Amino acid sequence: MRLPRIAILISGTGSNMEAILKAAVSGELPAQVSFVGSDRLEAKGLSTAAALGAQTRLFFYKRDGRAAAEEAIARAVEETQSDWIVLAGFMRILSPEFVRRFKGRIINIHPALLPSFPGAHGIRDAWEAGVTETGVTVHLVDEEVDHGPILAQERVARTPEDTIETLEAKIHAVEHILYKRTLKEFFENNPVEAGQWEDEKMETRKALISVWDKTGILELAKGLAAHGYEIVSSSGTAKHLEEGGVKVTEVVEMTGLPAILGGRVKTLHPTIMGGILARRGLAQDEEDREKFSIPLIDVVVCTLYPFEETAKSGADLDGLIEKIDIGGVSLIRAAAKNYYHVAVVTDIADYPRVLDELDKKEEFSLEFKQELALKAFRCTASYDSIIYRGLCRELGKADETEGEKVLPLRMEQKLRYGENPHQKAALFMPPLERRPFEQLSGKELSYNNLLDLDTLLRGCSVFQDRCACTIVKHTTPCGTACGASPLEAFKKALACDPVSAFGGIIGMTRKVDLETAKTISETFFEILAAPDFEDGVVEYLSEKKPNLRVLKIVQGYAPSLQIIGNRCGFLVQEDMLPALPTEAGGEWHGTPRPELWDDIIFAWKTAAITKSNAIVLVKDGAAVGIGGGFTNRVDAAEYALKLAGEKAKGAVMASDAFFPFADSIELAHKAGVAAVIEPGGSIRDSEVFKKAEELGLSLFAGGSRTFRH
């Protein structure tokens, strides 16, 4: 004797199924649920069944028709060696042919006292008939609707206080108890023999394994084999598995054809692809399988050729092309498409989960196969995107703002949280690119650190021709300066706005020496970034300021496109500054001041990395006042001039966009500013230029607009 195996069919919430399944799991009902099947993908009961550890299956009445769907049910019953079919709210009338095929093995529960009120609306029909007593019937199914030998009945009284809803609730409560009790008694009185299925011809389940990365594959193959899977493989994978003691069926044994074209074609064959794509129970597919002797493949395990690693290694074009996987991607996509029937495994991290699923359930639940399929499609989408990016780089083709965007991203680092503690966040990088910094010491980087770091890296880039320092707070500079040494540059940058600089981040364009590091450590900063550090500097800062994040900037990373996601969609633009202003490319209004040109360019660069509206004052190679992120330009000018104070006298002023009115020019003149650079382009340019000339203020128009929102 053995435990009976039952297949449960549902269409909706599956409350009776849930009661039966829980009883089977707890041992209250001496039975094993082989699978829970439904005719509806949206059936809530499927999720409940999966959560309770049951295998789930779908049968497509609408898509394939009743005959094909019933054939699929029949094959599922036979494949799982189910002894009994238990209907638990299955809202389909089984055909006489199906009932005859499983005569005496189909059990149903009906919410009425049969033979009264058969059909889909037994409770409603009894209510409308005005009966004072209804009930529940458990019966064996015969070829008539809601008919067959009655196994048990229980009456339910209808009281004057009842509504149809309360009556329905009482009936369902009785169902959950009566069905379990009746099934238990029925199974005890109708035991199944241990060898009942021995004469059935069962097709061995097959797992196709084709992996480039062999990590963990031997353990997975052994686990699958232990669960009765025949392992199918070829080439290097087959050799690796056989050397590890796994019995392998070579692909050539199934296809009759060896690998050809130097190994480019191995698994791309109708026998293999047909075995993966065949829809279980679909008559046409079954006929084709039988006609062409195509065995089913139930599991596909595949990792792809290492295109990304090959691209990173500096391989030439021929080497890259040979690492474009064709067969593997085809296997993965086919298996993922047919996830109702096939489990596809593409992530080595999922190997233990696959075996755990089999250990617990003997089969893969629909939800698990769905999860694996989605991951598989993500895998192939990312793989193709990496190939596109790698070939673009190798062929010298730049991505442009127009056209579809292909942007694979890999999680580089999980962050503690986003801008605020309630927001999850992580740092992602394109697969073929390296992170533009290396952290040498200090606390873990935060989301806000990385936002600020974007501005800092831009500052280090635009000032890389000078020994310069940029200090950033809340994504906008609060100090920039150049100097004869890193220490001088830092001191001058800090002097611009020492209050805002507290808690900010620092970027240097030259190697940081110990004296500069000691001076920096006297104030609280979050990050110090530089292209390099003299010996002993990192060790000193690590001990003196253990929370200070010390970053070594990796030169050369500058994405060609900037992509920003917001609630409107994704905005894509070229990520570059315009060409530097030249005296020949613009026009002076008032007296030209070529002797101030270095400060003018330094101010223009600082404004270009400052949040709009941006006004920057520079004197002697250092920003002395920065107004950024204001909603109007005159407020930005007032703030920058306030910060500068007396240093505004003889300074130059830069604006990231045109002056719409002459008010900022008047403020600059009043503070003693010597020269102004702005792009021009306002409808009131003539008024602004005229006012500058009247006040004796030199104004250069010709610097391109550099908004940063």
Short mmCIF file of N, CA and C in Angstrom, two decimals, residues 116-212:
data_model
loop_
_atom_site.label_atom_id
_atom_site.label_comp_id
_atom_site.label_asym_id
_atom_site.label_seq_id
_atom_site.Cartn_x
_atom_site.Cartn_y
_atom_site.Cartn_z
N SER A 116 -31.02 17.44 -6.62
CA SER A 116 -31.61 18.77 -6.75
C SER A 116 -30.54 19.81 -7.06
N PHE A 117 -30.90 20.75 -7.91
CA PHE A 117 -30.10 21.93 -8.24
C PHE A 117 -28.69 21.61 -8.74
N PRO A 118 -28.58 20.84 -9.82
CA PRO A 118 -27.27 20.64 -10.44
C PRO A 118 -26.87 21.91 -11.19
N GLY A 119 -25.66 21.90 -11.74
CA GLY A 119 -25.21 23.04 -12.54
C GLY A 119 -24.32 23.98 -11.77
N ALA A 120 -23.92 25.06 -12.46
CA ALA A 120 -22.91 25.97 -11.92
C ALA A 120 -23.42 26.88 -10.82
N HIS A 121 -24.75 26.97 -10.65
CA HIS A 121 -25.31 27.94 -9.70
C HIS A 121 -26.22 27.25 -8.69
N GLY A 122 -25.72 26.19 -8.08
CA GLY A 122 -26.54 25.41 -7.16
C GLY A 122 -27.04 26.22 -5.99
N ILE A 123 -26.21 27.07 -5.39
CA ILE A 123 -26.63 27.86 -4.23
C ILE A 123 -27.69 28.88 -4.64
N ARG A 124 -27.44 29.59 -5.73
CA ARG A 124 -28.40 30.60 -6.19
C ARG A 124 -29.73 29.95 -6.56
N ASP A 125 -29.67 28.82 -7.27
CA ASP A 125 -30.91 28.16 -7.69
C ASP A 125 -31.72 27.68 -6.49
N ALA A 126 -31.04 27.15 -5.48
CA ALA A 126 -31.74 26.71 -4.27
C ALA A 126 -32.35 27.90 -3.54
N TRP A 127 -31.66 28.99 -3.51
CA TRP A 127 -32.16 30.22 -2.85
C TRP A 127 -33.41 30.73 -3.56
N GLU A 128 -33.34 30.81 -4.86
CA GLU A 128 -34.48 31.32 -5.62
C GLU A 128 -35.68 30.38 -5.56
N ALA A 129 -35.41 29.09 -5.37
CA ALA A 129 -36.51 28.13 -5.24
C ALA A 129 -37.19 28.21 -3.88
N GLY A 130 -36.55 28.90 -2.93
CA GLY A 130 -37.16 29.11 -1.62
C GLY A 130 -37.11 27.91 -0.70
N VAL A 131 -36.19 26.98 -0.95
CA VAL A 131 -36.12 25.80 -0.09
C VAL A 131 -35.68 26.19 1.31
N THR A 132 -36.12 25.45 2.31
CA THR A 132 -35.72 25.72 3.69
C THR A 132 -34.51 24.90 4.08
N GLU A 133 -34.10 23.99 3.18
CA GLU A 133 -32.95 23.15 3.48
C GLU A 133 -32.21 22.84 2.18
N THR A 134 -30.93 23.06 2.22
CA THR A 134 -30.07 22.68 1.10
C THR A 134 -28.88 21.95 1.67
N GLY A 135 -27.74 21.93 1.00
CA GLY A 135 -26.62 21.22 1.58
C GLY A 135 -25.46 21.04 0.63
N VAL A 136 -24.67 19.99 0.86
CA VAL A 136 -23.44 19.73 0.11
C VAL A 136 -23.41 18.24 -0.26
N THR A 137 -22.93 17.96 -1.48
CA THR A 137 -22.83 16.58 -1.95
C THR A 137 -21.43 16.29 -2.46
N VAL A 138 -20.86 15.17 -2.04
CA VAL A 138 -19.60 14.67 -2.60
C VAL A 138 -19.95 13.42 -3.39
N HIS A 139 -19.51 13.35 -4.66
CA HIS A 139 -19.90 12.22 -5.49
C HIS A 139 -18.81 11.87 -6.50
N LEU A 140 -18.88 10.66 -7.00
CA LEU A 140 -18.04 10.27 -8.12
C LEU A 140 -18.69 10.81 -9.40
N VAL A 141 -17.89 11.19 -10.35
CA VAL A 141 -18.38 11.82 -11.57
C VAL A 141 -18.64 10.75 -12.63
N ASP A 142 -19.84 10.84 -13.24
CA ASP A 142 -20.10 10.00 -14.41
C ASP A 142 -20.32 10.90 -15.61
N GLU A 143 -20.87 10.36 -16.68
CA GLU A 143 -20.94 11.11 -17.94
C GLU A 143 -22.02 12.18 -17.95
N GLU A 144 -22.87 12.23 -16.94
CA GLU A 144 -23.87 13.28 -16.85
C GLU A 144 -23.35 14.39 -15.95
N VAL A 145 -23.92 15.60 -16.10
CA VAL A 145 -23.48 16.75 -15.33
C VAL A 145 -23.99 16.63 -13.89
N ASP A 146 -23.05 16.81 -12.92
CA ASP A 146 -23.38 16.73 -11.49
C ASP A 146 -24.20 15.49 -11.19
N HIS A 147 -23.65 14.38 -11.58
CA HIS A 147 -24.34 13.11 -11.43
C HIS A 147 -23.30 12.04 -11.14
N GLY A 148 -23.73 10.94 -10.57
CA GLY A 148 -22.85 9.83 -10.28
C GLY A 148 -23.05 9.36 -8.86
N PRO A 149 -22.43 8.26 -8.48
CA PRO A 149 -22.60 7.69 -7.14
C PRO A 149 -22.25 8.70 -6.05
N ILE A 150 -23.20 8.85 -5.11
CA ILE A 150 -23.00 9.81 -4.02
C ILE A 150 -22.18 9.16 -2.92
N LEU A 151 -21.12 9.85 -2.52
CA LEU A 151 -20.25 9.36 -1.46
C LEU A 151 -20.66 9.90 -0.10
N ALA A 152 -21.13 11.15 -0.07
CA ALA A 152 -21.55 11.75 1.21
C ALA A 152 -22.41 12.97 0.93
N GLN A 153 -23.31 13.27 1.87
CA GLN A 153 -24.12 14.48 1.83
C GLN A 153 -24.26 15.04 3.24
N GLU A 154 -24.37 16.36 3.32
CA GLU A 154 -24.65 17.00 4.61
C GLU A 154 -25.60 18.15 4.37
N ARG A 155 -26.63 18.23 5.22
CA ARG A 155 -27.68 19.23 5.04
C ARG A 155 -27.30 20.54 5.71
N VAL A 156 -27.79 21.63 5.13
CA VAL A 156 -27.59 22.98 5.67
C VAL A 156 -28.94 23.67 5.69
N ALA A 157 -29.35 24.11 6.87
CA ALA A 157 -30.66 24.75 7.02
C ALA A 157 -30.59 26.21 6.60
N ARG A 158 -31.68 26.68 5.98
CA ARG A 158 -31.81 28.10 5.63
C ARG A 158 -32.75 28.74 6.63
N THR A 159 -32.28 29.72 7.38
CA THR A 159 -33.08 30.38 8.41
C THR A 159 -33.64 31.69 7.88
N PRO A 160 -34.68 32.23 8.55
CA PRO A 160 -35.25 33.52 8.11
C PRO A 160 -34.23 34.64 8.13
N GLU A 161 -33.21 34.52 8.97
CA GLU A 161 -32.22 35.60 9.07
C GLU A 161 -31.19 35.55 7.94
N ASP A 162 -31.15 34.46 7.22
CA ASP A 162 -30.12 34.29 6.18
C ASP A 162 -30.33 35.23 5.00
N THR A 163 -29.20 35.65 4.44
CA THR A 163 -29.18 36.24 3.10
C THR A 163 -28.50 35.20 2.22
N ILE A 164 -28.50 35.43 0.93
CA ILE A 164 -27.83 34.47 0.05
C ILE A 164 -26.34 34.40 0.36
N GLU A 165 -25.78 35.54 0.84
CA GLU A 165 -24.36 35.57 1.18
C GLU A 165 -24.08 34.74 2.43
N THR A 166 -24.93 34.86 3.45
CA THR A 166 -24.69 34.08 4.67
C THR A 166 -24.93 32.60 4.42
N LEU A 167 -25.92 32.28 3.58
CA LEU A 167 -26.16 30.88 3.24
C LEU A 167 -24.95 30.30 2.50
N GLU A 168 -24.42 31.06 1.57
CA GLU A 168 -23.25 30.61 0.82
C GLU A 168 -22.07 30.35 1.76
N ALA A 169 -21.88 31.24 2.75
CA ALA A 169 -20.78 31.07 3.70
C ALA A 169 -20.96 29.80 4.52
N LYS A 170 -22.18 29.51 4.93
CA LYS A 170 -22.44 28.30 5.70
C LYS A 170 -22.17 27.05 4.86
N ILE A 171 -22.55 27.10 3.60
CA ILE A 171 -22.34 25.94 2.72
C ILE A 171 -20.85 25.70 2.50
N HIS A 172 -20.09 26.78 2.28
CA HIS A 172 -18.65 26.62 2.06
C HIS A 172 -17.96 26.08 3.31
N ALA A 173 -18.41 26.52 4.48
CA ALA A 173 -17.82 26.02 5.73
C ALA A 173 -18.03 24.51 5.85
N VAL A 174 -19.22 24.06 5.47
CA VAL A 174 -19.51 22.63 5.51
C VAL A 174 -18.67 21.89 4.46
N GLU A 175 -18.53 22.48 3.27
CA GLU A 175 -17.74 21.86 2.20
C GLU A 175 -16.33 21.52 2.66
N HIS A 176 -15.68 22.51 3.30
CA HIS A 176 -14.27 22.35 3.67
C HIS A 176 -14.07 21.17 4.61
N ILE A 177 -15.04 20.94 5.48
CA ILE A 177 -14.93 19.83 6.44
C ILE A 177 -15.36 18.52 5.79
N LEU A 178 -16.51 18.55 5.09
CA LEU A 178 -17.06 17.33 4.52
C LEU A 178 -16.15 16.73 3.46
N TYR A 179 -15.54 17.58 2.61
CA TYR A 179 -14.70 17.06 1.53
C TYR A 179 -13.49 16.31 2.10
N LYS A 180 -12.83 16.91 3.09
CA LYS A 180 -11.67 16.25 3.70
C LYS A 180 -12.06 14.92 4.32
N ARG A 181 -13.16 14.93 5.07
CA ARG A 181 -13.59 13.72 5.76
C ARG A 181 -13.98 12.62 4.78
N THR A 182 -14.70 13.01 3.74
CA THR A 182 -15.15 12.02 2.75
C THR A 182 -13.98 11.44 1.97
N LEU A 183 -13.05 12.29 1.58
CA LEU A 183 -11.88 11.80 0.85
C LEU A 183 -11.07 10.83 1.70
N LYS A 184 -10.90 11.16 2.96
CA LYS A 184 -10.15 10.28 3.85
C LYS A 184 -10.80 8.90 3.92
N GLU A 185 -12.11 8.89 4.13
CA GLU A 185 -12.84 7.61 4.22
C GLU A 185 -12.78 6.87 2.90
N PHE A 186 -12.92 7.60 1.80
CA PHE A 186 -12.93 6.96 0.47
C PHE A 186 -11.57 6.33 0.17
N PHE A 187 -10.50 7.06 0.47
CA PHE A 187 -9.16 6.53 0.20
C PHE A 187 -8.87 5.31 1.07
N GLU A 188 -9.35 5.33 2.30
CA GLU A 188 -9.13 4.18 3.19
C GLU A 188 -9.86 2.95 2.68
N ASN A 189 -11.04 3.17 2.10
CA ASN A 189 -11.84 2.06 1.60
C ASN A 189 -11.44 1.63 0.19
N ASN A 190 -10.64 2.46 -0.48
CA ASN A 190 -10.23 2.15 -1.85
C ASN A 190 -8.71 2.34 -1.98
N PRO A 191 -7.95 1.51 -1.28
CA PRO A 191 -6.49 1.68 -1.29
C PRO A 191 -5.90 1.42 -2.67
N VAL A 192 -4.78 2.09 -2.93
CA VAL A 192 -4.09 1.89 -4.21
C VAL A 192 -2.92 0.95 -3.98
N GLU A 193 -2.64 0.14 -4.97
CA GLU A 193 -1.57 -0.83 -4.87
C GLU A 193 -0.22 -0.18 -5.22
N ALA A 194 0.82 -0.67 -4.60
CA ALA A 194 2.16 -0.08 -4.79
C ALA A 194 2.62 -0.15 -6.23
N GLY A 195 2.24 -1.18 -6.96
CA GLY A 195 2.74 -1.35 -8.33
C GLY A 195 1.77 -0.92 -9.39
N GLN A 196 0.81 -0.09 -9.02
CA GLN A 196 -0.26 0.25 -9.97
C GLN A 196 0.26 0.87 -11.26
N TRP A 197 1.35 1.65 -11.15
CA TRP A 197 1.84 2.38 -12.33
C TRP A 197 3.00 1.68 -13.02
N GLU A 198 3.36 0.49 -12.58
CA GLU A 198 4.56 -0.14 -13.13
C GLU A 198 4.45 -0.43 -14.62
N ASP A 199 3.25 -0.71 -15.08
CA ASP A 199 3.07 -1.06 -16.49
C ASP A 199 2.94 0.16 -17.38
N GLU A 200 2.82 1.35 -16.77
CA GLU A 200 2.68 2.57 -17.56
C GLU A 200 4.04 2.94 -18.16
N LYS A 201 4.03 3.31 -19.40
CA LYS A 201 5.26 3.74 -20.07
C LYS A 201 5.47 5.23 -19.77
N MET A 202 6.44 5.53 -18.91
CA MET A 202 6.70 6.91 -18.50
C MET A 202 7.97 7.40 -19.19
N GLU A 203 7.88 8.54 -19.83
CA GLU A 203 9.04 9.11 -20.50
C GLU A 203 9.97 9.73 -19.47
N THR A 204 11.24 9.37 -19.53
CA THR A 204 12.21 9.90 -18.58
C THR A 204 12.35 11.41 -18.76
N ARG A 205 12.32 12.11 -17.65
CA ARG A 205 12.52 13.56 -17.72
C ARG A 205 13.97 13.86 -18.09
N LYS A 206 14.15 14.91 -18.90
CA LYS A 206 15.48 15.24 -19.39
C LYS A 206 15.84 16.67 -19.02
N ALA A 207 17.11 16.83 -18.67
CA ALA A 207 17.67 18.16 -18.38
C ALA A 207 18.83 18.39 -19.34
N LEU A 208 18.70 19.43 -20.16
CA LEU A 208 19.77 19.79 -21.10
C LEU A 208 20.68 20.81 -20.43
N ILE A 209 21.96 20.48 -20.34
CA ILE A 209 22.93 21.36 -19.68
C ILE A 209 23.98 21.78 -20.69
N SER A 210 24.11 23.09 -20.89
CA SER A 210 25.11 23.64 -21.81
C SER A 210 25.63 24.93 -21.19
N VAL A 211 26.80 24.85 -20.54
CA VAL A 211 27.30 26.00 -19.79
C VAL A 211 28.74 26.33 -20.16
N TRP A 212 29.03 27.60 -20.26
CA TRP A 212 30.42 28.04 -20.42
C TRP A 212 31.10 28.05 -19.05
#
